[in-house]
CSV table of C-alpha atoms in Angstrom, one decimal:
chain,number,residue,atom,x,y,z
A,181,UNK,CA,70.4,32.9,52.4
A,182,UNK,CA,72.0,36.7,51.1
A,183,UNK,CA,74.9,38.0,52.8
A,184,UNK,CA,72.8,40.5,54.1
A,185,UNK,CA,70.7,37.8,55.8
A,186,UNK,CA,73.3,36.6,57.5
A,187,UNK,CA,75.1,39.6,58.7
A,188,UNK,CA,71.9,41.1,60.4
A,189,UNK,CA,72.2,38.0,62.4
A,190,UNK,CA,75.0,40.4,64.4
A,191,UNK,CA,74.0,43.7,63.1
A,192,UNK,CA,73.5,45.2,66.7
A,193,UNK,CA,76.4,43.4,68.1
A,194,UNK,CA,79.2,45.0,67.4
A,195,UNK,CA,77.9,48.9,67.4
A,196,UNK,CA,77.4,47.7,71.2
A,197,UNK,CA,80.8,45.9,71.5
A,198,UNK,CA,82.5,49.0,69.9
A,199,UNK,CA,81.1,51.3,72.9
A,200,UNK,CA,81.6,49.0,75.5
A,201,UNK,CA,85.4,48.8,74.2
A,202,UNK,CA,85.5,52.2,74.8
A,203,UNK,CA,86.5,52.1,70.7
A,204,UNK,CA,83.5,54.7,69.9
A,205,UNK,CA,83.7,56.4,73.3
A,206,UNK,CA,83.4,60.6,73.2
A,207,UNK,CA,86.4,62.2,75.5
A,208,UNK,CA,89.4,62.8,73.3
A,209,UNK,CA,88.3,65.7,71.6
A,210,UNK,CA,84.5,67.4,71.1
A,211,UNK,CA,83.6,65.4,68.2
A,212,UNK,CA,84.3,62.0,70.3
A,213,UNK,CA,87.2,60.1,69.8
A,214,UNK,CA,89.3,57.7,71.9
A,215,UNK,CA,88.8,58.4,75.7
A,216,UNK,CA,92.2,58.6,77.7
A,217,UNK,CA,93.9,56.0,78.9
A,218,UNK,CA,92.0,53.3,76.0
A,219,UNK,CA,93.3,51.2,73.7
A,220,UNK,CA,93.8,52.8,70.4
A,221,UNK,CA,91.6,52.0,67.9
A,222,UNK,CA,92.7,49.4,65.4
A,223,UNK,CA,92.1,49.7,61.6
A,224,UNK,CA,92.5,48.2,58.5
A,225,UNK,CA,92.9,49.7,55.4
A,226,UNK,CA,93.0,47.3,52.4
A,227,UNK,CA,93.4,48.8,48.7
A,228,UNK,CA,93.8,47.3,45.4
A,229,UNK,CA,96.6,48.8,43.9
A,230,UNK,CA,98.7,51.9,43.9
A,231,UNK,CA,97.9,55.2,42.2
A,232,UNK,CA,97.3,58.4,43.0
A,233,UNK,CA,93.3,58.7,43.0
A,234,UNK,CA,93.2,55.7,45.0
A,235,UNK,CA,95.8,57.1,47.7
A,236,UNK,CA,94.7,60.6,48.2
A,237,UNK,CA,91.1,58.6,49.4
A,238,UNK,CA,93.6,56.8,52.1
A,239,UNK,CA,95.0,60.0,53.1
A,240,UNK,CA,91.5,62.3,53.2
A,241,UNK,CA,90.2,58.9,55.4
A,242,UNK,CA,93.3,58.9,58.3
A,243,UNK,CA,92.8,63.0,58.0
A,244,UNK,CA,89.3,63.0,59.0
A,245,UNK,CA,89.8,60.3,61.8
A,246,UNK,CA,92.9,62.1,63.5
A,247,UNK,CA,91.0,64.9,63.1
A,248,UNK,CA,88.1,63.9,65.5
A,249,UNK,CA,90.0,62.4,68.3
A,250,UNK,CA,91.6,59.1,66.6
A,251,UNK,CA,95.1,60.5,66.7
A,252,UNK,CA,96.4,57.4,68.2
A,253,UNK,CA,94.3,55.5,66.1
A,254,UNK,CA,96.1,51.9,64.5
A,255,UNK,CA,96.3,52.0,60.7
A,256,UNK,CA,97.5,48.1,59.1
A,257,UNK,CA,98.1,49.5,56.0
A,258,UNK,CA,97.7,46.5,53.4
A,259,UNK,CA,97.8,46.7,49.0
A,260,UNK,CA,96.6,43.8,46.9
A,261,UNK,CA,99.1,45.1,44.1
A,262,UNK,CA,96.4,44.1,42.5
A,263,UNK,CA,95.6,40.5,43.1
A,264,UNK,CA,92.5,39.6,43.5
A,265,UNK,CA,93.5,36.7,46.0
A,266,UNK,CA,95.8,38.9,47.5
A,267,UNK,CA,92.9,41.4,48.7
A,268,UNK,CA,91.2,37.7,49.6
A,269,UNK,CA,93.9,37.2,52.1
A,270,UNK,CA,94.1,40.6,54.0
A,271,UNK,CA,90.7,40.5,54.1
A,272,UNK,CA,91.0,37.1,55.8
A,273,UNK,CA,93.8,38.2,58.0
A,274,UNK,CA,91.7,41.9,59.1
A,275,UNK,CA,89.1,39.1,60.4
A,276,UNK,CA,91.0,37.1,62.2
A,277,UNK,CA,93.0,40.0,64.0
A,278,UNK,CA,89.7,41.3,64.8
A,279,UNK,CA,89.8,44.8,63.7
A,280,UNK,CA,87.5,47.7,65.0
A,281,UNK,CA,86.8,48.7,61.7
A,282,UNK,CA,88.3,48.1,57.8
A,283,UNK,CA,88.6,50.5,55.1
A,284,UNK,CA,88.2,49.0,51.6
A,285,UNK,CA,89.6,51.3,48.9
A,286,UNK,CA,88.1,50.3,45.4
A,287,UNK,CA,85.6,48.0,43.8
A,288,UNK,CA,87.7,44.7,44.2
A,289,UNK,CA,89.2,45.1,47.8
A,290,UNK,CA,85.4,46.2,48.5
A,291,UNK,CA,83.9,43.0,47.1
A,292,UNK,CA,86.8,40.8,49.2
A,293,UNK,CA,86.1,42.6,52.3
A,294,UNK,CA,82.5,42.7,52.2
A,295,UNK,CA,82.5,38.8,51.3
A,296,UNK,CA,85.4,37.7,53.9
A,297,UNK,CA,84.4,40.2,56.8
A,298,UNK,CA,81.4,39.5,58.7
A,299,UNK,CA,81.2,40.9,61.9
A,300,UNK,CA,83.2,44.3,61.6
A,301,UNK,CA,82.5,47.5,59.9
A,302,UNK,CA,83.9,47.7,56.5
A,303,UNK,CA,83.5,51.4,55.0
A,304,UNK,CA,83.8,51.3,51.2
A,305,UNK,CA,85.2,54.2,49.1
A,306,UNK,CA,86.2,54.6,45.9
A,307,UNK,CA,83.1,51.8,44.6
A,308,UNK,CA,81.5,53.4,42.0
A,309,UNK,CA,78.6,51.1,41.8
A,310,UNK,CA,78.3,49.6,45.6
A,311,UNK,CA,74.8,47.7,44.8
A,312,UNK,CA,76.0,46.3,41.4
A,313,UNK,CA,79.0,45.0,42.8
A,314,UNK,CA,76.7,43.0,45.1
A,315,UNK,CA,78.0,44.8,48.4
A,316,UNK,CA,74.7,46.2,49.5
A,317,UNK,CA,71.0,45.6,49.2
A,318,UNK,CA,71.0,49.6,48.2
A,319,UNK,CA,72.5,52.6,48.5
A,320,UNK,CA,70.1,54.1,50.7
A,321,UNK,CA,69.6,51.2,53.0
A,322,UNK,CA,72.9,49.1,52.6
A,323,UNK,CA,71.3,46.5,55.0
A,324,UNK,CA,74.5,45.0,56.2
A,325,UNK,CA,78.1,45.5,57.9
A,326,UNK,CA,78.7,47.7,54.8
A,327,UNK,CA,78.8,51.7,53.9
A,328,UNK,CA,80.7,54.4,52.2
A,329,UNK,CA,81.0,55.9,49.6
A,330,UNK,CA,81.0,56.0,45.7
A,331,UNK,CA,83.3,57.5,43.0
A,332,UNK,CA,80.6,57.8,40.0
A,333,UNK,CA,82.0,60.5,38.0
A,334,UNK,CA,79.6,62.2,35.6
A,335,UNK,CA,80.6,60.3,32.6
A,336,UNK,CA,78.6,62.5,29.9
A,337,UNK,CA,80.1,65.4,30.7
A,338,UNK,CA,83.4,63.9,31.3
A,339,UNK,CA,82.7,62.4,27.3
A,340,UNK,CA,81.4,65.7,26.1
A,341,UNK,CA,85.0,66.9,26.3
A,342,UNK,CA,85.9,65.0,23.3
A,343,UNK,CA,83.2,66.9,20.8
A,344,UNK,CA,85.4,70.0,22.7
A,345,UNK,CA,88.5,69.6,22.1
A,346,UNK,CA,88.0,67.9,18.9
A,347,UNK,CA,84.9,69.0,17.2
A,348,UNK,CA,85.2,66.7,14.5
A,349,UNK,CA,85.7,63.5,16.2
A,350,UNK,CA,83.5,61.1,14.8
A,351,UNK,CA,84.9,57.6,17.1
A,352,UNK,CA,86.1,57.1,20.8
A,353,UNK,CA,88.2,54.5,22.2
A,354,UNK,CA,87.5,53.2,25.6
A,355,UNK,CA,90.2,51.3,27.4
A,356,UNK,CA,89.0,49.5,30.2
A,357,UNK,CA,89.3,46.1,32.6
A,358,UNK,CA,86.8,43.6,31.6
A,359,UNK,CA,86.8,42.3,35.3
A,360,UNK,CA,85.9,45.5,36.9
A,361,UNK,CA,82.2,46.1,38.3
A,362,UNK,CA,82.6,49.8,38.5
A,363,UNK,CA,84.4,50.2,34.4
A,364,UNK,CA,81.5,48.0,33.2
A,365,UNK,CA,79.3,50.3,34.5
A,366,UNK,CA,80.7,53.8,33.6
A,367,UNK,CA,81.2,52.2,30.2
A,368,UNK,CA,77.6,51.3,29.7
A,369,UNK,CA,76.6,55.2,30.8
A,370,UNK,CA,79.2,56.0,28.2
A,371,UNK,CA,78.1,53.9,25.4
A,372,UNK,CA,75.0,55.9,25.5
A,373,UNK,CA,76.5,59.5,25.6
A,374,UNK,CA,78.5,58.6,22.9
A,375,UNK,CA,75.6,57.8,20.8
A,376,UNK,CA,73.5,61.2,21.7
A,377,UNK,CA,76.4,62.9,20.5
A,378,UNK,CA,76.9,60.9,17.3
A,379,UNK,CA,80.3,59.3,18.5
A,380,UNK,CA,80.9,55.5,17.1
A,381,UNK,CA,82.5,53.6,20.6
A,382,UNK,CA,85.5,51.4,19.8
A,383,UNK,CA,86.4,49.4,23.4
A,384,UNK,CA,89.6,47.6,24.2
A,385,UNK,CA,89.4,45.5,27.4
A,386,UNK,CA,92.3,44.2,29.1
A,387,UNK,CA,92.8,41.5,32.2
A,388,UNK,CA,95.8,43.4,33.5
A,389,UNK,CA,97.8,46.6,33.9
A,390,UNK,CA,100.1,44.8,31.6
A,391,UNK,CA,98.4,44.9,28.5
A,392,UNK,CA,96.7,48.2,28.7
A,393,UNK,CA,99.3,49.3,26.1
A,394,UNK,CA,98.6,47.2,23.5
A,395,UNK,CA,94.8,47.5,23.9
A,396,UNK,CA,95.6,51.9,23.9
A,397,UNK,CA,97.4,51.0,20.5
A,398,UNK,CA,94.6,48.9,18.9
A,399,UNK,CA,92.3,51.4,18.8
A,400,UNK,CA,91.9,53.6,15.6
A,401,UNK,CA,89.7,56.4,16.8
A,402,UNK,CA,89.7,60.1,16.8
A,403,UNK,CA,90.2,60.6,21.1
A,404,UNK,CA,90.0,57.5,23.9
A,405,UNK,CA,88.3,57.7,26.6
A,406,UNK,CA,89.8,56.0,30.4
A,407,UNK,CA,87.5,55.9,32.9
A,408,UNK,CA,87.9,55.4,36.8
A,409,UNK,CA,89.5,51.7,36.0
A,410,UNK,CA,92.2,50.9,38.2
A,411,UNK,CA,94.1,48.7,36.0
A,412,UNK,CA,94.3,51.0,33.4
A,413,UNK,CA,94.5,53.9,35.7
A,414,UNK,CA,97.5,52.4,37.4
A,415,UNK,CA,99.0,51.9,33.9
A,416,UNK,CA,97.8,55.3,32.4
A,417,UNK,CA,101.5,56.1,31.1
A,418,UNK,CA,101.1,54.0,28.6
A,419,UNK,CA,98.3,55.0,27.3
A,420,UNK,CA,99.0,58.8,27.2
A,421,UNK,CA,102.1,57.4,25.2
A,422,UNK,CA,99.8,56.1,22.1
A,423,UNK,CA,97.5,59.5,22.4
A,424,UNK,CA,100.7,61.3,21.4
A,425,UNK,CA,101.8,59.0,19.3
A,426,UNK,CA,98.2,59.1,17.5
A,427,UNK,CA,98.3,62.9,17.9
A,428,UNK,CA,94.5,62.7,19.4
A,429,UNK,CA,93.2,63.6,22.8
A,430,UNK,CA,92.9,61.2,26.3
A,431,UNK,CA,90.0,62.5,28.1
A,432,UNK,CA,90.0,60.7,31.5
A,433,UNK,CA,88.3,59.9,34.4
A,434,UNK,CA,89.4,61.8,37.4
A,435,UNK,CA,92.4,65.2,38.5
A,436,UNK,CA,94.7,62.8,39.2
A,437,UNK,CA,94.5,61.2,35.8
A,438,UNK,CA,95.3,64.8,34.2
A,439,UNK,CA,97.6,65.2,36.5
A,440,UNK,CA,99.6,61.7,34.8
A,441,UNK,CA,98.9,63.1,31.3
A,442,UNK,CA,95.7,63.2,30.3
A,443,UNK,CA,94.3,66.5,29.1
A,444,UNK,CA,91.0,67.2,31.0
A,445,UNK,CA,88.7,65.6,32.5
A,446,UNK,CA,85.1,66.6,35.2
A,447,UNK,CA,86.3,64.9,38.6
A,448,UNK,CA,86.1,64.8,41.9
A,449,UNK,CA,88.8,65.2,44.2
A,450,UNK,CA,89.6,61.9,45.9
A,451,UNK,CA,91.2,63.1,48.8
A,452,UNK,CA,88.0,65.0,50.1
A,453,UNK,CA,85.7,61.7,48.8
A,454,UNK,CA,88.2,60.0,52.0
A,455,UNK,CA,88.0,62.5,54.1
A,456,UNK,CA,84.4,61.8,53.5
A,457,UNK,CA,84.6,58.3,54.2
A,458,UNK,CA,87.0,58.7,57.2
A,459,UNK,CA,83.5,60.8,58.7
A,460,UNK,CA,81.5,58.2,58.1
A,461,UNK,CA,83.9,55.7,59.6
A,462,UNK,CA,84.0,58.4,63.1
A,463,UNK,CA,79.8,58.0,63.1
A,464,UNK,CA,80.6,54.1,62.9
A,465,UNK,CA,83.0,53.6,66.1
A,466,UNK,CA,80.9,56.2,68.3
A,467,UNK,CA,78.0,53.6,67.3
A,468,UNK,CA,76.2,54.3,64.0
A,469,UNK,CA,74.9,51.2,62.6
A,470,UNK,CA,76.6,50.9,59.0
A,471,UNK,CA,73.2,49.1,57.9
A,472,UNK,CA,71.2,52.5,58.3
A,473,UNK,CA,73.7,54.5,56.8
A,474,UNK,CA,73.4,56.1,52.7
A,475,UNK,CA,75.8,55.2,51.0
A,476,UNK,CA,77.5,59.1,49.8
A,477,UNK,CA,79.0,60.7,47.0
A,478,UNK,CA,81.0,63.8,46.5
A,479,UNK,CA,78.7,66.8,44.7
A,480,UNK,CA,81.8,68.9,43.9
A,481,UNK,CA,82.5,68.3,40.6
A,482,UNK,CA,85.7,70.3,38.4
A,483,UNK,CA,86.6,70.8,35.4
A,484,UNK,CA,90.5,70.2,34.8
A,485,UNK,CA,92.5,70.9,32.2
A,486,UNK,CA,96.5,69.5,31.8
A,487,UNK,CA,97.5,72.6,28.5
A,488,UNK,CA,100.8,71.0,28.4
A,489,UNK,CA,99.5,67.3,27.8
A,490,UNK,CA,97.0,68.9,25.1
A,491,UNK,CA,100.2,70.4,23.3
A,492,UNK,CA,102.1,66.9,23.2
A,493,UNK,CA,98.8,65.4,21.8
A,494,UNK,CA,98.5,67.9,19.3
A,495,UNK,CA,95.2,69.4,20.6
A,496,UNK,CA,93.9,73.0,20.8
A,497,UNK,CA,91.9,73.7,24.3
A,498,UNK,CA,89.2,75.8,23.2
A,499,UNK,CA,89.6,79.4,25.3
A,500,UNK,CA,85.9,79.3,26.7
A,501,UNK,CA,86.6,75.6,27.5
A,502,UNK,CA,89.8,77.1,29.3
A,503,UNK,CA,88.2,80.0,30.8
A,504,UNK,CA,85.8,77.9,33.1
A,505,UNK,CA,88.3,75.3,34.3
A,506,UNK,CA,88.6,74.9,37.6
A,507,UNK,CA,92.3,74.5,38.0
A,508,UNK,CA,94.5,74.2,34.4
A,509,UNK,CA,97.8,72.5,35.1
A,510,UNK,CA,100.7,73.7,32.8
């Protein structure tokens, strides 16, 4: 029997046990929220590691709930620093305390949460491929205790920055985590880009944040490519460290990557993607059955551009490129 299978089992149990909490109820504010005199709603939020993409969707999520009546709302605010068994254990631990609902920020706190937590609402975000990473039977019909949303960035564009900013590039490195769901899958999108445009891919996997370093430094390519990989992402100093070394440019994965160094990148803004999620999660404790619900993504895409970080790498940001930026950080 799926996971699915055997969550349906309580599908419309816990919508109803949410209302008749008073969890879900509408009288704090117009858009519902926690009635007076109730208990205050008790969340978890679990997340894999630290860094900023991944805590600006924290922040956009407790926005959008105190925002609709959850002001006194409960946040157990856990980080896997990321361990795998770790994210195992507070997902364990958001069970047995019984939670209203749990907030899973990234593929592998997602893929503890949905396979530790039952019988409670788990909202996903941050999960760029939700079905791959077996936590729903599909994104349009999740089918279980699980929704959200995903962080798929538009990796061709993001990759046609490197024929850009260096028109004669003929190779890419790609630095990712061999034991992410969500990197395998924005590296498979890129292999393909890479060969429309007549780029030769060179990848460097790593297990850890550890060894992203040495992976950035085996590469022998004209730009390198980091994707929305947490383990890389929460190491991305090191990388933007060999790009200058190398004198070639990082294209990256999301703002808050340029923001650490790299020089551009077409993102979305992670703090709105939460926001987003903390919406979905107000729909869920007023009753909305997370097995009905799409899972979302974020349509506004940008265009940033770090000039400072192209200088140190040596790299000459095209004035057209410059002149349809959405924000260019100096």
């Amino acid at each position: 029997m799926n996971r699915s299978s055997l969550i349906k089992v309580g599908a419309g149990l816990f919508a109803s046990a949410l209302m008749l909490t008073g969890c879900g109820s509408s009288g704090g504010s117009e858009g519902g929220g926690e009635e007076a005199g109730s208990e205050p709603v008790q969340i978890g939020i679990t997340q894999i590691v630290e860094h900023p993409s991944l805590d600006a969707a924290r922040k956009g999520f407790k926005t959008a709930l105190k925002e609709n009546g959850y002001e006194n709302a409960k946040f157990d605010e856990q980080n896997a620093q990321g361990d795998q068994a770790t994210a195992t254990t507070i997902a364990s631990q958001f069970a047995s305390d019984n939670k209203d609902l749990v907030l899973a920020i990234a593929t592998p706190t997602a893929q503890a949460a949905a396979q530790t937590i039952t019988d409670i609402p788990v909202l996903i975000t941050a999960v760029t491929a939700p079905v791959e990473a077996g936590l729903v039977d599909s994104l349009e019909e999740p089918g279980g205790n699980v929704t959200g949303t995903s962080d798929l960035n538009p990796v061709e564009k993001q990759l046609s920055l490197v024929k850009e900013l260096a028109p004669d590039a003929k190779s890419v490195g790609i630095v990712y985590s061999s034991g992410e769901v969500n990197s395998e899958v924005q590296v498979k999108i890129a292999r393909k880009a890479a060969k429309e445009m007549g780029l030769k891919v060179q990848e460097a996997t790593v297990s850890n944040s550890s060894e992203v370093q040495q992976a950035a430094n085996s590469l022998n390519v004209d730009a390198i490519y980091v994707p929305t990989d947490n383990a890389v992402v929460s190491a991305l100093k090191s990388v933007v460290q060999v790009a200058e070394s190398k004198q070639i440019p990082l294209i990256v994965g999301e703002a808050n990557s340029v923001k650490g160094g790299g020089v551009a990148t077409y993102g979305i803004d992670y703090e709105k993607l939460g926001h987003q999620t903390g919406m979905m999660a107000v729909e869920v404790l007023e009753g909305a059955d997370p097995a009905t619900m799409p899972i979302e993504t974020l349509e506004d895409i940008q265009l940033v551009i770090n000039t400072k970080a192209a200088e140190r790498m040596g790299v000459e940001v095209p004035q057209d490129l410059l002149d349809k930026a959405d924000q260019v950080i100096k």
